[in-house]
Each structure stands twice: as C-alpha cells, then as structure tokens.
Short mmCIF file of C-alpha atoms in Angstrom, two decimals:
data_model
loop_
_atom_site.label_atom_id
_atom_site.label_comp_id
_atom_site.label_asym_id
_atom_site.label_seq_id
_atom_site.Cartn_x
_atom_site.Cartn_y
_atom_site.Cartn_z
CA MET A 7 0.20 0.32 0.42
CA LYS A 8 2.80 2.39 0.70
CA GLU A 9 4.33 1.86 -2.21
CA LEU A 10 1.53 2.39 -4.45
CA ILE A 11 1.19 6.23 -2.37
CA LEU A 12 4.66 6.51 -3.38
CA ILE A 13 3.74 5.89 -7.09
CA LEU A 14 1.04 7.99 -6.97
CA ILE A 15 3.24 10.99 -5.32
CA GLY A 16 6.16 10.10 -7.84
CA SER A 17 4.24 10.11 -10.91
CA ALA A 18 2.05 13.33 -10.16
CA LEU A 19 4.93 15.72 -8.73
CA VAL A 20 8.41 14.55 -8.96
CA ASN A 21 8.31 13.01 -12.34
CA ASN A 22 5.44 15.14 -13.39
CA VAL A 23 4.36 14.31 -17.10
CA VAL A 24 4.39 17.82 -18.76
CA LEU A 25 7.25 19.37 -16.49
CA SER A 26 10.18 16.80 -16.05
CA GLN A 27 9.12 14.06 -19.17
CA PHE A 28 7.84 16.74 -21.55
CA LEU A 29 5.02 14.51 -22.80
CA GLY A 30 1.64 16.39 -23.49
CA LEU A 31 3.27 19.38 -23.98
CA CYS A 32 0.49 20.38 -26.97
CA PRO A 33 -2.50 20.59 -24.95
CA PHE A 34 -0.32 22.05 -22.29
CA LEU A 35 0.41 24.95 -24.03
CA GLY A 36 -2.31 25.23 -26.37
CA VAL A 37 -5.25 24.73 -23.72
CA SER A 38 -3.85 26.37 -21.07
CA LYS A 39 -5.22 30.10 -21.87
CA LYS A 40 -8.32 30.10 -19.07
CA THR A 41 -8.60 28.21 -15.81
CA LYS A 42 -11.86 26.54 -16.56
CA THR A 43 -11.37 24.88 -20.17
CA ALA A 44 -7.76 23.91 -18.44
CA ALA A 45 -9.68 21.96 -15.55
CA SER A 46 -11.68 20.71 -17.86
CA MET A 47 -8.86 19.27 -19.91
CA GLY A 48 -7.07 17.98 -17.16
CA ALA A 49 -10.28 15.93 -16.34
CA ALA A 50 -10.60 14.86 -19.49
CA VAL A 51 -6.99 13.54 -19.77
CA ILE A 52 -7.54 11.35 -16.10
CA PHE A 53 -10.68 9.90 -17.60
CA VAL A 54 -8.71 9.13 -20.83
CA ILE A 55 -5.60 7.78 -19.70
CA MET A 56 -7.22 5.70 -16.24
CA ILE A 57 -9.43 4.19 -19.47
CA ALA A 58 -6.80 3.78 -22.07
CA SER A 59 -3.60 2.21 -19.90
CA ALA A 60 -6.25 -0.57 -18.26
CA VAL A 61 -6.90 -1.45 -21.84
CA THR A 62 -3.38 -1.15 -23.26
CA TYR A 63 -2.47 -3.59 -20.57
CA ALA A 64 -4.53 -6.23 -21.33
CA VAL A 65 -3.76 -6.09 -25.02
CA HIS A 66 -0.46 -5.93 -24.25
CA TYR A 67 -0.13 -9.24 -21.59
CA MET A 68 -3.36 -11.10 -23.23
CA ILE A 69 -2.51 -10.36 -27.23
CA LEU A 70 1.03 -9.50 -27.74
CA VAL A 71 2.94 -11.47 -25.13
CA PRO A 72 0.96 -14.56 -25.74
CA LEU A 73 1.96 -13.96 -29.64
CA HIS A 74 5.41 -12.76 -29.33
CA MET A 75 4.34 -9.42 -30.92
CA GLU A 76 6.00 -7.35 -28.44
CA TYR A 77 7.78 -5.42 -30.79
CA MET A 78 4.74 -4.27 -32.65
CA GLN A 79 3.72 -2.09 -28.99
CA THR A 80 3.70 1.16 -30.26
CA ILE A 81 1.65 1.05 -33.68
CA VAL A 82 -0.83 -1.80 -31.99
CA PHE A 83 -1.12 1.19 -28.53
CA ILE A 84 -2.28 4.22 -31.18
CA LEU A 85 -4.20 1.92 -32.96
CA VAL A 86 -6.07 1.02 -29.74
CA ILE A 87 -6.32 3.99 -28.10
CA ALA A 88 -7.33 5.95 -31.33
CA ALA A 89 -10.20 3.76 -31.50
CA LEU A 90 -10.99 3.75 -27.98
CA VAL A 91 -11.37 7.26 -27.19
CA GLN A 92 -13.78 7.13 -30.07
CA MET A 93 -15.60 4.35 -28.86
CA ILE A 94 -16.37 5.79 -25.34
CA GLU A 95 -17.35 9.42 -26.70
CA MET A 96 -19.95 7.16 -29.14
CA MET A 97 -21.31 5.55 -25.72
CA LEU A 98 -21.21 9.00 -23.44
CA LYS A 99 -23.21 10.40 -26.22
CA LYS A 100 -25.90 7.75 -25.76
CA VAL A 101 -25.19 7.00 -21.87
CA SER A 102 -24.57 10.43 -20.19
CA PRO A 103 -25.16 13.45 -22.39
CA ALA A 104 -24.05 15.42 -19.24
CA ILE A 105 -20.49 14.28 -19.31
CA TYR A 106 -20.35 14.26 -22.88
CA SER A 107 -21.15 18.00 -22.91
CA ALA A 108 -18.79 18.67 -20.38
CA LEU A 109 -15.82 16.71 -21.87
CA GLY A 110 -17.00 18.51 -25.13
CA VAL A 111 -14.06 19.00 -27.67
CA TYR A 112 -11.70 17.61 -25.18
CA LEU A 113 -12.20 14.22 -25.48
CA PRO A 114 -11.43 13.74 -29.28
CA LEU A 115 -8.50 16.08 -28.96
CA ILE A 116 -6.80 13.97 -26.61
CA THR A 117 -6.55 10.90 -29.02
CA THR A 118 -3.55 12.72 -30.13
CA ASN A 119 -2.33 13.52 -27.01
CA CYS A 120 1.61 11.70 -26.22
CA ALA A 121 0.91 11.82 -22.74
CA VAL A 122 -1.49 9.11 -23.44
CA LEU A 123 0.54 6.66 -24.84
CA GLY A 124 3.82 7.83 -23.12
CA VAL A 125 1.92 6.34 -19.94
CA ALA A 126 0.54 3.16 -21.44
CA ILE A 127 4.30 2.53 -22.90
CA THR A 128 5.62 3.54 -19.53
CA ASN A 129 3.86 0.78 -17.50
CA ILE A 130 4.90 -2.12 -19.65
CA GLN A 131 8.39 -1.25 -19.69
CA ASP A 132 8.65 -0.85 -16.09
CA GLY A 133 7.48 -4.34 -15.65
CA SER A 134 4.50 -3.05 -13.66
CA THR A 135 1.41 -5.13 -11.74
CA PHE A 136 -1.81 -4.01 -12.92
CA ALA A 137 -2.38 -2.15 -9.37
CA GLU A 138 1.03 -0.18 -9.97
CA SER A 139 0.44 0.59 -13.21
CA MET A 140 -3.42 1.81 -12.79
CA MET A 141 -1.64 3.65 -10.12
CA ASN A 142 1.40 4.95 -12.30
CA SER A 143 -1.87 6.32 -14.45
CA LEU A 144 -3.93 8.01 -12.04
CA GLY A 145 -0.54 9.72 -10.54
CA THR A 146 0.29 10.81 -13.93
CA SER A 147 -2.44 12.34 -15.30
CA VAL A 148 -3.36 14.29 -12.28
CA GLY A 149 0.18 15.60 -12.62
CA PHE A 150 -0.96 16.90 -15.94
CA LEU A 151 -4.01 18.24 -14.35
CA ILE A 152 -1.93 20.23 -11.72
CA ALA A 153 0.81 21.24 -14.53
CA ILE A 154 -1.82 22.79 -16.71
CA VAL A 155 -4.52 24.42 -14.30
CA ILE A 156 -1.37 26.55 -12.83
CA MET A 157 0.07 27.58 -16.22
CA ALA A 158 -3.76 28.52 -17.26
CA GLY A 159 -3.64 30.40 -13.31
CA ILE A 160 -0.15 32.11 -14.34
CA ARG A 161 -1.31 32.71 -18.40
CA GLU A 162 -3.94 34.30 -16.65
CA ARG A 163 -2.40 37.09 -14.36
CA LEU A 164 -0.11 37.35 -17.15
CA GLU A 165 -2.64 39.01 -19.66
CA GLY A 166 -2.69 42.86 -18.66
CA ASN A 167 0.99 42.75 -17.86
CA ASP A 168 3.40 44.88 -19.89
CA ILE A 169 5.23 42.42 -21.30
CA PRO A 170 8.03 43.53 -23.52
CA LYS A 171 7.45 42.68 -27.12
CA PRO A 172 9.48 40.40 -28.50
CA PHE A 173 8.36 38.00 -25.02
CA GLN A 174 4.71 38.70 -26.09
CA GLY A 175 2.63 35.98 -26.54
CA MET A 176 4.59 32.12 -26.62
CA PRO A 177 7.93 32.56 -25.60
CA ILE A 178 6.61 34.43 -22.58
CA VAL A 179 4.40 30.92 -22.04
CA LEU A 180 7.61 28.74 -22.77
CA ILE A 181 9.47 31.00 -20.42
CA THR A 182 6.61 30.37 -17.77
CA ALA A 183 6.77 26.65 -18.33
CA GLY A 184 10.98 26.43 -18.00
CA LEU A 185 10.57 28.33 -14.41
CA MET A 186 7.72 26.18 -13.51
CA ALA A 187 10.11 23.05 -14.42
CA ILE A 188 12.45 24.27 -12.44
CA ALA A 189 10.43 24.74 -9.27
CA PHE A 190 9.03 20.69 -9.66
CA CYS A 191 12.51 20.12 -9.60
CA GLY A 192 12.16 20.80 -5.93
CA PHE A 193 10.02 17.87 -5.14
CA SER A 194 12.70 15.30 -6.19
CA GLY A 195 13.58 14.89 -3.07
CA ILE A 196 10.55 13.79 -1.56
CA ILE A 197 10.91 10.22 -2.22
CA MET B 985 16.73 -15.14 -51.10
CA ILE B 986 18.72 -12.17 -52.40
CA ALA B 987 19.21 -10.67 -48.64
CA ASN B 988 20.67 -14.01 -47.23
CA SER B 989 23.43 -13.31 -49.74
CA ILE B 990 24.28 -9.37 -48.02
CA PRO B 991 25.51 -11.02 -44.24
CA TYR B 992 24.79 -8.12 -42.53
CA MET B 993 21.44 -7.29 -44.20
CA VAL B 994 20.24 -10.37 -42.51
CA LEU B 995 19.93 -9.21 -38.81
CA ALA B 996 17.80 -6.19 -39.85
CA PHE B 997 15.57 -7.68 -42.38
CA ASN B 998 13.17 -10.54 -41.99
CA ILE B 999 10.80 -10.10 -44.68
CA GLN B 1000 8.30 -13.03 -42.42
CA ASN B 1001 8.53 -10.97 -39.45
CA VAL B 1002 7.45 -7.76 -41.18
CA LEU B 1003 4.49 -9.84 -43.12
CA ILE B 1004 3.46 -10.99 -39.91
CA GLY B 1005 3.38 -7.51 -38.44
CA GLY B 1006 1.94 -5.84 -41.07
CA ALA B 1007 -0.91 -8.46 -41.10
CA PHE B 1008 -1.27 -8.32 -37.42
CA VAL B 1009 -2.37 -4.68 -37.40
CA GLY B 1010 -4.38 -4.97 -40.66
CA VAL B 1011 -6.91 -7.53 -38.76
CA LEU B 1012 -6.35 -5.32 -35.54
CA GLY B 1013 -7.46 -2.31 -36.93
CA LEU B 1014 -10.33 -4.12 -39.17
CA VAL B 1015 -11.70 -5.95 -35.56
CA LEU B 1016 -11.45 -2.09 -34.23
CA GLY B 1017 -13.05 -0.99 -36.91
CA VAL B 1018 -15.77 -3.20 -37.07
CA ALA B 1019 -16.28 -2.77 -33.67
CA LEU B 1020 -16.34 1.11 -33.94
CA GLY B 1021 -19.03 0.16 -36.56
CA ILE B 1022 -21.39 -1.99 -34.48
CA ILE B 1023 -21.11 0.24 -31.54
CA GLY B 1024 -21.88 3.60 -33.70
CA LYS B 1025 -24.96 1.57 -34.36
CA MET B 1026 -25.85 0.62 -30.88
CA PHE B 1027 -25.29 4.11 -29.40
CA PHE B 1028 -26.82 5.87 -32.28
CA VAL B 1029 -28.25 9.39 -31.26
CA LYS B 1030 -30.79 10.47 -33.35
CA VAL B 1031 -30.37 13.92 -34.05
CA ASP B 1032 -33.44 16.48 -35.20
CA GLU B 1033 -32.59 16.43 -38.91
CA ARG B 1034 -34.00 20.17 -39.18
CA GLU B 1035 -31.46 20.85 -36.76
CA VAL B 1036 -28.90 20.19 -39.40
CA GLN B 1037 -30.65 22.10 -42.17
CA VAL B 1038 -31.77 25.16 -40.15
CA ARG B 1039 -27.71 25.29 -39.15
CA GLU B 1040 -27.20 25.43 -42.97
CA CYS B 1041 -29.09 28.66 -43.15
CA LEU B 1042 -27.58 30.71 -40.73
CA PRO B 1043 -24.93 32.75 -41.40
CA GLY B 1044 -21.94 31.10 -39.09
CA ASN B 1045 -20.30 33.91 -37.40
CA ASN B 1046 -21.50 32.61 -33.88
CA CYS B 1047 -21.68 36.63 -32.84
CA GLY B 1048 -24.08 35.28 -30.12
CA GLY B 1049 -26.36 38.10 -31.25
CA CYS B 1050 -29.46 36.00 -31.04
CA GLY B 1051 -28.89 35.13 -27.24
CA TYR B 1052 -27.71 31.59 -27.81
CA ALA B 1053 -24.57 30.59 -27.90
CA GLY B 1054 -23.39 30.65 -31.41
CA CYS B 1055 -25.20 29.49 -34.54
CA ASP B 1056 -25.25 25.73 -33.64
CA GLY B 1057 -27.25 26.69 -30.41
CA LEU B 1058 -29.85 28.91 -32.00
CA ALA B 1059 -30.14 25.83 -35.02
CA ALA B 1060 -30.62 23.49 -32.11
CA ALA B 1061 -33.35 25.89 -30.07
CA ILE B 1062 -34.93 26.79 -33.62
CA ALA B 1063 -35.60 22.76 -34.26
CA LYS B 1064 -36.89 22.37 -30.84
CA GLY B 1065 -39.24 25.25 -31.16
CA GLU B 1066 -37.70 27.38 -28.47
CA ALA B 1067 -36.82 30.05 -30.70
CA PRO B 1068 -38.47 32.00 -33.02
CA VAL B 1069 -37.36 30.82 -36.44
CA ASN B 1070 -36.68 34.70 -37.51
CA GLY B 1071 -34.42 34.50 -34.18
CA CYS B 1072 -31.23 35.31 -35.94
CA PRO B 1073 -30.58 38.91 -36.40
CA VAL B 1074 -28.14 38.45 -38.90
CA ALA B 1075 -29.60 36.39 -41.57
CA ASN B 1076 -31.14 37.87 -44.56
CA ALA B 1077 -34.70 37.73 -45.20
CA GLU B 1078 -33.67 34.78 -47.63
CA ALA B 1079 -32.19 33.02 -45.11
CA LYS B 1080 -34.96 33.52 -42.67
CA ALA B 1081 -37.78 32.59 -45.31
CA LYS B 1082 -35.76 29.00 -45.83
CA ILE B 1083 -35.46 28.56 -42.17
CA GLY B 1084 -39.23 28.94 -41.92
CA GLU B 1085 -39.74 26.65 -45.18
CA ILE B 1086 -37.73 23.56 -43.11
CA MET B 1087 -39.57 24.42 -39.88
CA GLY B 1088 -43.38 24.50 -41.95
CA GLN B 1089 -43.83 28.03 -40.74
CA THR B 1090 -44.61 30.98 -42.27
CA VAL B 1091 -41.94 34.23 -41.13
CA ASP B 1092 -43.52 37.15 -40.57
CA GLU B 1093 -41.02 39.55 -42.30
CA ALA B 1094 -39.74 41.14 -39.40
CA ASP B 1095 -38.10 44.80 -39.85
CA LYS B 1096 -34.68 44.74 -40.52
CA LYS B 1097 -32.64 46.69 -38.03
CA VAL B 1098 -29.43 48.88 -38.16
CA ALA B 1099 -27.52 50.11 -34.97
CA PHE B 1100 -27.24 54.29 -34.98
CA VAL B 1101 -24.88 56.48 -32.83
CA LYS B 1102 -26.94 58.63 -30.92
CA CYS B 1103 -24.29 61.52 -31.02
CA SER B 1104 -22.96 64.10 -33.51
CA GLY B 1105 -20.49 65.77 -31.05
CA THR B 1106 -17.12 65.57 -33.88
CA CYS B 1107 -14.05 67.25 -32.79
CA ASP B 1108 -14.78 70.42 -34.24
CA LYS B 1109 -18.21 70.71 -32.59
CA THR B 1110 -17.21 69.88 -29.25
CA GLU B 1111 -14.18 70.72 -26.99
CA ARG B 1112 -12.19 68.77 -24.69
CA LYS B 1113 -11.93 69.58 -21.05
CA TYR B 1114 -8.70 68.01 -20.18
CA ASN B 1115 -6.36 65.54 -21.63
CA TYR B 1116 -6.46 61.80 -21.33
CA TYR B 1117 -3.34 59.95 -21.28
CA GLY B 1118 -5.17 56.55 -20.28
CA ILE B 1119 -5.94 53.37 -22.28
CA ASN B 1120 -7.63 53.94 -25.26
CA ASP B 1121 -10.86 51.94 -24.34
CA CYS B 1122 -14.33 53.97 -23.87
CA ARG B 1123 -14.74 51.43 -21.02
CA LYS B 1124 -11.40 52.49 -19.02
CA ALA B 1125 -12.16 56.05 -20.32
CA VAL B 1126 -15.77 56.46 -18.75
CA MET B 1127 -14.34 55.86 -15.36
CA VAL B 1128 -12.43 58.60 -15.04
CA PRO B 1129 -14.32 61.92 -13.26
CA GLY B 1130 -16.41 63.56 -16.14
CA ALA B 1131 -16.60 60.51 -17.85
CA GLY B 1132 -14.32 60.87 -20.80
CA ASP B 1133 -12.28 63.89 -21.99
CA LYS B 1134 -15.43 65.51 -24.12
CA LEU B 1135 -16.76 68.70 -22.69
CA CYS B 1136 -20.13 67.09 -23.07
CA SER B 1137 -20.65 64.13 -20.40
CA TYR B 1138 -22.87 62.19 -22.75
CA GLY B 1139 -21.34 62.30 -26.10
CA CYS B 1140 -19.34 59.37 -27.62
CA MET B 1141 -15.61 59.26 -26.70
CA GLY B 1142 -14.23 58.08 -29.83
CA PHE B 1143 -12.03 55.10 -28.39
CA GLY B 1144 -13.75 52.82 -30.72
CA SER B 1145 -14.86 49.89 -28.05
CA CYS B 1146 -17.41 49.34 -30.31
CA VAL B 1147 -15.08 49.30 -33.13
CA ASP B 1148 -13.63 46.69 -31.41
CA ALA B 1149 -16.89 44.57 -30.68
CA CYS B 1150 -18.11 44.98 -34.04
CA GLN B 1151 -17.55 41.59 -36.36
CA PHE B 1152 -18.80 42.94 -39.46
CA ASP B 1153 -16.56 46.24 -39.93
CA ALA B 1154 -19.94 48.00 -39.83
CA ILE B 1155 -18.52 50.50 -37.47
CA HIS B 1156 -15.72 53.42 -37.68
CA VAL B 1157 -14.70 56.18 -35.30
CA VAL B 1158 -15.01 59.01 -38.33
CA ASP B 1159 -13.59 62.41 -36.45
CA GLY B 1160 -14.27 61.65 -32.73
CA VAL B 1161 -17.38 59.94 -33.27
CA ALA B 1162 -18.88 56.66 -34.02
CA VAL B 1163 -20.65 56.14 -37.24
CA VAL B 1164 -22.41 52.99 -38.38
CA ASP B 1165 -22.44 51.60 -41.94
CA LYS B 1166 -25.97 50.76 -42.12
CA GLU B 1167 -25.39 48.79 -45.36
CA LYS B 1168 -23.11 46.51 -43.39
CA CYS B 1169 -24.53 46.81 -40.20
CA VAL B 1170 -26.68 43.27 -39.34
CA ALA B 1171 -28.06 44.71 -36.03
CA CYS B 1172 -26.15 41.87 -33.52
CA GLY B 1173 -25.97 44.34 -31.06
CA LYS B 1174 -23.01 43.73 -29.72
CA CYS B 1175 -21.94 47.63 -30.15
CA VAL B 1176 -25.10 48.52 -27.94
CA SER B 1177 -24.00 46.39 -25.50
CA THR B 1178 -20.43 47.28 -25.32
CA CYS B 1179 -20.96 50.79 -25.08
CA PRO B 1180 -20.47 52.34 -21.67
CA LYS B 1181 -22.68 55.49 -22.42
CA ALA B 1182 -25.52 53.90 -24.10
CA LEU B 1183 -25.65 55.72 -26.92
CA ILE B 1184 -26.09 53.05 -29.77
CA GLU B 1185 -29.77 52.00 -30.41
CA LEU B 1186 -31.33 49.65 -32.74
CA ILE B 1187 -33.69 51.51 -35.17
CA PRO B 1188 -35.58 50.91 -38.42
CA TYR B 1189 -33.14 50.40 -41.40
CA LYS B 1190 -35.94 52.27 -43.05
CA ALA B 1191 -36.10 55.26 -40.27
CA PRO B 1192 -36.01 58.25 -42.70
CA GLN B 1193 -35.08 60.55 -39.74
CA ALA B 1194 -32.98 59.96 -36.19
CA VAL B 1195 -32.19 62.16 -33.28
CA ALA B 1196 -28.42 62.36 -33.38
CA CYS B 1197 -27.76 63.19 -29.53
CA SER B 1198 -28.08 61.74 -26.33
CA SER B 1199 -27.77 64.98 -23.95
CA LYS B 1200 -30.48 65.51 -21.43
CA ASP B 1201 -28.61 68.47 -20.04
CA LYS B 1202 -30.58 71.68 -20.21
CA GLY B 1203 -30.26 73.78 -23.74
CA LYS B 1204 -28.05 76.54 -22.13
CA ASP B 1205 -25.67 73.89 -20.70
CA VAL B 1206 -25.71 71.73 -24.29
CA ARG B 1207 -25.12 75.04 -25.64
CA VAL B 1208 -21.47 75.62 -23.97
CA ALA B 1209 -20.68 71.71 -24.58
CA CYS B 1210 -21.29 71.06 -28.20
CA LYS B 1211 -22.41 73.25 -30.71
CA THR B 1212 -24.87 70.72 -32.37
CA GLY B 1213 -26.53 69.37 -29.35
CA CYS B 1214 -30.37 68.72 -28.56
CA ILE B 1215 -31.53 71.76 -26.80
CA GLY B 1216 -34.58 70.29 -26.20
CA CYS B 1217 -36.42 73.85 -27.79
CA MET B 1218 -39.56 71.26 -28.68
CA ILE B 1219 -40.06 72.91 -32.27
CA CYS B 1220 -39.70 69.77 -33.43
CA THR B 1221 -42.90 68.40 -31.76
CA LYS B 1222 -44.99 71.49 -33.05
CA GLN B 1223 -43.99 70.67 -36.72
CA CYS B 1224 -44.32 67.06 -36.34
CA GLU B 1225 -48.16 66.19 -37.88
CA THR B 1226 -48.34 62.48 -36.39
CA GLY B 1227 -47.02 63.43 -33.02
CA ALA B 1228 -44.35 61.00 -33.25
CA ILE B 1229 -41.75 63.55 -31.48
CA THR B 1230 -41.62 63.91 -27.87
CA VAL B 1231 -39.03 65.51 -25.72
CA THR B 1232 -38.35 64.05 -22.57
CA ASP B 1233 -35.42 64.95 -20.30
CA ASN B 1234 -34.54 67.78 -22.70
CA LEU B 1235 -33.99 65.18 -25.63
CA ALA B 1236 -36.34 64.92 -28.41
CA LYS B 1237 -37.18 61.12 -28.89
CA ILE B 1238 -38.60 59.64 -32.71
CA ASP B 1239 -41.49 57.14 -32.44
CA TYR B 1240 -40.70 55.15 -35.68
CA GLU B 1241 -43.80 53.55 -35.36
CA LYS B 1242 -45.93 56.55 -36.03
CA CYS B 1243 -43.31 58.85 -38.12
CA ASN B 1244 -44.40 59.18 -41.51
CA GLY B 1245 -40.87 60.24 -42.78
CA CYS B 1246 -42.17 63.90 -43.94
CA GLY B 1247 -38.71 65.72 -42.71
CA LYS B 1248 -40.18 69.04 -41.41
CA CYS B 1249 -38.47 68.04 -38.22
CA ALA B 1250 -35.07 68.07 -39.53
CA GLU B 1251 -36.13 71.32 -41.81
CA LYS B 1252 -36.87 73.42 -38.69
CA CYS B 1253 -34.63 71.86 -36.14
CA PRO B 1254 -32.27 75.42 -35.09
CA GLN B 1255 -29.42 72.62 -33.76
CA LYS B 1256 -29.84 70.63 -36.92
CA ILE B 1257 -29.44 67.54 -34.54
CA ILE B 1258 -32.31 65.78 -35.91
CA VAL B 1259 -30.81 64.08 -39.14
CA ALA B 1260 -32.15 62.62 -42.41
CA ARG B 1261 -30.44 59.27 -42.82
#
C-alpha cells in the first residue's frame, strides 16, 4: 500500500508528465489560456488515461505477449487508444449526455495526446503489476491536471501585464513553463 | 533470397516478421473498425435533421446576437421550437424564409434594424475639458471624472470599443465619433451592449430621420458643451403632424411607429440635430 502511494506521489509531482518528462506539451500550451477550460482538459485527460492504460495493459499481456509480438507495441497502442477514445465518445453521447457535453471537444483532442501513449508504454516497460500501473496512470494524469491548471492561472495573470514586445505571446509562456519545470525540481527530494 | 547473400542485411531485415507484423496490425485495425461500426449503430443518437438544415441556413459568424451560444445553439433551439424561426438578427430575409420553410412556418417579415450612434459631437463641434492619457478604451475612459475628456459628458468618446466589438466591420470612428455603416450593419447588438454611455440604439433600417444626440442637459448647458446638441426647444414636436416626436428630459425622441418620414422636423431643427439618413 505504501508503495502504491509512493508511486502516486512520484508520478504526480516528482516525475511530472509535462514538466519533467515533456510529454503532452501540445495541450499544455494550447488549452491553458483559461483556468476553466484547462481544468476540463485535465479532467478529460484523467478519464482517458485511466481507461487507456487499463485497456493497453490487457492488450499487451493478453494479446501481444502470447503471440510474441511485443515489438509491435507502439503502433498497436496508438491504434487501440484512438479507437478506444472514439468508442468512449460514442457511448458517452448516448449513455451520459451530461458528461459528454462537459468533456466536449477535449475528448477527441486527447486521442493524439502523447502523454496517454507515454503512460501506457511506461507501464509496460517498468514491468509494473496492474495495480501499480493504474496508480501510475492516476498519478500521471493528476500531475497533468496540476501542471495545466497552474499554467492557466499564471497565464491569466500575465494577460494584463506589460511584457516586452519580443516576449509577448508564446515566448513568455515557454519561459513560464521552464520556470515551472525548475520549480518542480524541488519535489525531487521527497521520495 | 537475395537478402541472405548480403550478411549484414540478415540481422536487420526479415521479410517474414514484417509480413506477420503488417498482417497483425491489419487484422487488429479491421476488428477495431468493425467494433466501432457496431458500437456506432448500437449507441446511435438521433439528431433532429431539421437542426442540421437550419444550421446550414444560418450565417455561422457565431456572433451571439440571438442570445444563444453561437449558431449551433440557435439551430438547436429553432428545431426544438424554443426560438422563433426569425431568431437570427444577422440572416437575410431569404435565409429566414428558408428556415421557415424547413420548420413549416411562415416568417412574418421583421423590420430590418440597424445600429445608430446617437451623437454627432465631432472634434470640431465640441471641446476637450482635459487631456486623457489613459488606456484607449471607452470602458476605461468612462471611469475617470467627467466620464471622458469631451466637454459633453453624454457624448461619444471616440476610443472605439464598439469598433472592436463589431465582427462585421460596420462601425468606425470618424472625426471623434463612431459612425455605423448601415449597409454592413446586421443589428447583432454587440456595439449596443459595449458602449458604456449607451449611445447606440437599434432603429429601423428604413427610419428616415434620427436624433443624433443623447444629452439630457438643459439647453444652455448643451450649447456650452457642444455646438450641435439637442437643446430641447420643442420646435420639432410642433412641426410633426403625426405626433411622432416627443421631448423628454430635454431630449427629442422619435417614435418610428408613428413617423411618416415627412422630414419637417429635420428642416426646422435649429441645432440640425435631427438628421436625415
């Protein structure tokens, strides 16, 4: 149990998916203009990563390993995740329109989020058990939520500021992301 | 095999593995595709086809002038019968008629409206009471004492917040006062809600005359502030045969329901503030 909690903290803060592994940068920079949309994006990422890593875990150990096809891992995972997100979207639209409209456009956007694929592959490479890999997925996606919400908060504050012309727009955002990454280094001592 | 005769190729390239891999991904793709198809059928959500058709008739600017969240929102509301078929202020009569046809209703031709800025205090007509060096935005400038730098505290400040709000390039600041291009204006009402002084009003496109002033000051004060403002002299009310003009709070107002467009008011107005359009 203690180990699982350590995995959770480790993947959420110490090895933050965005700020120390540099995965999922595209939505991190693209959807972080407002705190509200950033939070929806983060919630959608948690949802998709949890389901995707459970399914890819099953696909790897129940299909790829018995067939000795481990080398096809990356391409199979991409295919499975893309189809999976599409299926979930269709089901949600019918079963739960409330969740569907809350997640909105973010659900299909995540199909191509490399953080999702990254977590799925890391889980297999580390040889984790199912419980460990689910904990790792939860930690990673919560880490993404934390990072993107903090980023959106900072960007909202940046809005009214007098930024030198060469730094306006994306440059200042990237500098902010860099500073955040340095700040997150401070967590490296806790486990 | 040719590959076998070149020793270093053997390790890197094995045609059998490539074929198996390709076939595997192909089969997997096929299975997923079929599964997606089945799920798509199983979880099919019926969308009102009229909604799609109505959406095609709407302009797609997503201006929000109708009060719904964009054109998709209005299309859904029209299809459900929650919004009137002529709910879109931007669509032209032809598009509205088409929407009415889809919904099986006749559209009562609503009068086309346009925005009108009720101020004519251009730079040569009014003076400045101080120099404003703040942010170039009406909603900020209106906060400073005296509500802007023009002598008239009712008039257009000319910083162009309405110009920024307009998605149709229909309003521009000319000589210190915003002017609406009535051909381009679609009466979405964005500028009306943006103007901090509530100077902009939606009036009928066909309106022959309009009062281009919003000052509620007494005549004497108006003359000090602006060479052209409405002084509330009541001459126009006496000229009007249909009783369309009333003066309340020292400001003339035209009732477009009653106005017959004779133009006598504009002729006699001593301040030339009732303008023919």
